[in-house]
Coordinates of C-alpha atoms in Angstrom, one line a residue:
X839 CA 9.9 -14.0 21.0
X840 CA 7.1 -14.7 18.5
X841 CA 4.4 -12.1 18.1
X842 CA 0.7 -13.0 18.3
X843 CA -0.6 -15.6 15.9
X844 CA -2.8 -13.9 13.2
X845 CA -4.6 -16.1 10.6
X846 CA -2.2 -18.9 11.5
X847 CA 0.9 -16.8 10.8
X848 CA 3.6 -16.3 13.5
X849 CA 6.2 -13.5 13.3
X850 CA 9.4 -14.1 15.1
X851 CA 13.1 -13.2 15.2
X852 CA 14.9 -15.7 13.0
X853 CA 17.2 -18.3 14.4
X854 CA 19.8 -20.5 12.8
X855 CA 17.1 -23.1 12.1
X856 CA 15.2 -20.5 10.0
X857 CA 18.1 -19.7 7.7
X858 CA 17.3 -22.2 4.9
X859 CA 13.7 -21.2 4.7
X860 CA 14.5 -17.5 4.8
X861 CA 17.1 -17.9 2.1
X862 CA 14.6 -19.7 -0.1
X863 CA 12.1 -16.9 0.2
X864 CA 14.8 -14.3 -0.6
X865 CA 16.3 -16.1 -3.5
X866 CA 12.8 -16.9 -5.0
X867 CA 12.1 -13.2 -4.8
X868 CA 15.3 -12.0 -6.4
X869 CA 14.8 -14.5 -9.3
X870 CA 11.0 -14.2 -9.6
X871 CA 9.8 -10.7 -8.6
X872 CA 13.1 -8.7 -9.0
X873 CA 14.2 -10.8 -12.0
X874 CA 17.8 -9.9 -11.3
X875 CA 18.9 -13.3 -10.2
X876 CA 21.6 -13.6 -7.5
X877 CA 24.1 -10.8 -7.9
X878 CA 26.9 -11.2 -5.2
X879 CA 27.5 -7.5 -4.7
X880 CA 23.8 -6.9 -4.0
X881 CA 22.8 -10.2 -2.4
X882 CA 25.8 -11.4 -0.4
X883 CA 23.7 -11.1 2.8
X884 CA 21.3 -13.7 1.4
X885 CA 24.2 -16.3 1.4
X886 CA 25.6 -15.2 4.8
X887 CA 22.4 -14.6 6.7
X888 CA 23.9 -15.4 10.0
X889 CA 26.8 -13.0 9.5
X890 CA 24.6 -10.3 8.1
X891 CA 21.6 -10.4 10.5
X892 CA 21.8 -13.0 13.3
X893 CA 25.2 -12.3 14.9
X894 CA 25.5 -8.4 14.8
X895 CA 23.7 -6.9 17.7
X896 CA 22.1 -4.0 15.9
X897 CA 20.9 -6.1 13.0
X898 CA 18.1 -8.6 12.8
X899 CA 16.1 -10.9 10.6
X900 CA 12.5 -11.6 11.2
X901 CA 10.4 -14.3 9.6
X902 CA 6.8 -15.0 9.3
X903 CA 5.9 -18.7 9.4
X904 CA 2.8 -20.6 8.6
X905 CA 3.2 -23.9 10.4
X906 CA 6.8 -25.1 9.6
X907 CA 7.1 -23.0 6.4
X908 CA 8.8 -19.6 6.3
X909 CA 6.6 -17.5 4.1
X910 CA 8.0 -13.9 4.6
X911 CA 11.2 -12.2 5.7
X912 CA 12.3 -8.7 6.8
X913 CA 15.6 -7.4 8.1
X914 CA 17.4 -4.4 9.6
X915 CA 21.0 -3.8 8.7
X916 CA 23.1 -1.1 10.3
X917 CA 24.3 0.6 7.2
X918 CA 22.9 3.2 5.0
X919 CA 22.9 3.3 1.2
X920 CA 26.3 3.6 -0.5
X921 CA 27.4 6.0 -3.2
X922 CA 27.8 4.9 -5.8
X923 CA 25.5 3.3 -7.0
X924 CA 23.1 5.5 -5.0
X925 CA 23.1 9.3 -5.4
X926 CA 25.7 10.9 -3.1
X927 CA 23.2 13.2 -1.4
X928 CA 21.0 10.1 -0.4
X929 CA 24.0 8.3 1.0
X930 CA 25.0 11.4 3.0
X931 CA 21.5 11.8 4.3
X932 CA 21.4 8.2 5.6
X933 CA 24.9 7.5 7.0
X934 CA 26.0 4.1 8.2
X935 CA 25.9 3.6 11.9
X936 CA 22.9 6.0 12.6
X937 CA 20.7 4.6 9.8
X938 CA 18.6 1.4 10.2
X939 CA 18.1 0.1 6.7
X940 CA 15.0 -2.0 6.3
X941 CA 15.7 -4.7 3.7
X942 CA 14.6 -8.1 2.4
X943 CA 11.0 -7.5 3.2
X944 CA 9.7 -10.3 1.0
X945 CA 6.4 -12.2 1.1
X946 CA 5.8 -15.3 -1.0
X947 CA 3.1 -14.6 -3.6
X948 CA 0.6 -17.0 -2.1
X949 CA 0.8 -15.3 1.3
X950 CA 0.4 -11.7 0.2
X951 CA -2.6 -9.6 1.3
X952 CA -2.5 -10.9 4.9
X953 CA -0.8 -7.8 6.4
X954 CA 2.5 -9.7 6.8
X955 CA 4.8 -7.0 5.3
X956 CA 3.1 -4.3 7.3
X957 CA 3.5 -6.3 10.5
X958 CA 7.2 -7.0 9.7
X959 CA 7.8 -3.3 9.1
X960 CA 6.2 -2.4 12.5
X961 CA 8.3 -5.0 14.3
X962 CA 11.5 -4.1 12.5
X963 CA 11.0 -0.4 13.4
X964 CA 10.4 -1.3 17.0
X965 CA 13.7 -3.4 16.9
X966 CA 15.6 -0.4 15.5
X967 CA 14.3 1.8 18.3
X968 CA 15.2 -0.7 21.0
X969 CA 18.7 -1.3 19.5
X970 CA 19.6 2.4 20.1
X971 CA 21.8 4.7 18.2
X972 CA 19.6 4.8 15.1
X973 CA 18.2 8.2 14.1
X974 CA 16.5 7.2 10.8
X975 CA 14.8 4.3 9.1
X976 CA 15.6 4.0 5.4
X977 CA 14.7 1.7 2.6
X978 CA 14.7 1.5 -1.1
X979 CA 12.4 -0.4 -3.4
X980 CA 12.2 -1.4 -7.0
X981 CA 8.9 0.0 -8.4
X982 CA 8.8 -2.7 -11.1
X983 CA 7.9 -5.3 -8.4
X984 CA 4.1 -5.6 -8.4
X985 CA 2.6 -3.8 -5.4
X986 CA 5.9 -2.5 -4.0
X987 CA 5.6 1.1 -4.8
X988 CA 2.0 1.6 -3.5
X989 CA 2.8 -0.4 -0.4
X990 CA 5.8 1.7 0.6
X991 CA 4.0 5.0 -0.3
X992 CA 1.3 4.0 2.2
X993 CA 3.9 3.8 5.0
X994 CA 6.8 6.0 4.1
X995 CA 7.9 9.3 2.7
X996 CA 9.7 9.4 -0.6
X997 CA 13.2 10.9 -0.5
X998 CA 14.3 10.3 -4.1
X999 CA 12.7 8.6 -7.1
X1000 CA 15.7 7.8 -9.3
X1001 CA 13.4 7.5 -12.3
X1002 CA 13.2 11.3 -12.2
X1003 CA 17.0 11.8 -12.2
X1004 CA 18.9 12.4 -15.5
X1005 CA 19.5 9.0 -17.0
X1006 CA 17.0 7.3 -14.6
X1007 CA 19.7 6.3 -12.1
X1008 CA 19.0 2.7 -11.0
X1009 CA 15.3 3.2 -11.3
X1010 CA 14.7 2.6 -7.6
X1011 CA 12.8 4.8 -5.1
X1012 CA 14.4 5.8 -1.7
X1013 CA 12.1 6.2 1.3
X1014 CA 12.3 7.2 4.9
X1015 CA 10.0 5.9 7.6
X1016 CA 9.3 7.6 11.0
X1017 CA 11.6 6.3 13.7
X1018 CA 9.5 4.9 16.6
X1019 CA 9.9 7.0 19.7
X1020 CA 11.0 10.2 17.9
X1021 CA 8.7 13.1 18.0
X1022 CA 5.2 12.8 19.5
X1023 CA 5.2 9.6 21.6
X1024 CA 1.4 9.3 21.2
X1025 CA 1.6 9.4 17.4
X1026 CA 1.2 6.0 15.6
X1027 CA 4.5 4.4 14.5
X1028 CA 3.2 3.6 11.1
X1029 CA 0.0 4.4 9.3

């Protein structure tokens, strides 16, 4: 069900018809912003979007569209970070099954600064709460991506900045977001 149209943008749960557009946003991001290119062990979900996000009941992919163009993506997967390559204590803190991992929150450069990522995060958090069984919302980000670190710091609490570990780890930052519906029900879900 699409969310309210804002500035011409419509957020909705992705369907099979959105897979090509969503994949294009994701691949453009891994080649452009992340500069890693496609790495199968990290990005297999981009190739199998339907198997990763559309078919599993506790996973989802949302897209933001402007007209017929998919301009942003965001997903929930039902597994936590794995060790290795992540620190063991981070993986233990966010176990698969009870962790909703936010991922693939990408906005095309020409569509940034319209609040799309923030809206996607809010909708994905609400999805995780409705899906049931999740006790935490986790994500990691690459601080080398322009704007990523300050964006996530405005919404989430840092759990581990790997740049501060001996050897610098993978250089990523792990974050936890408040799980909607936990704690004070009158508190805002996200700042």
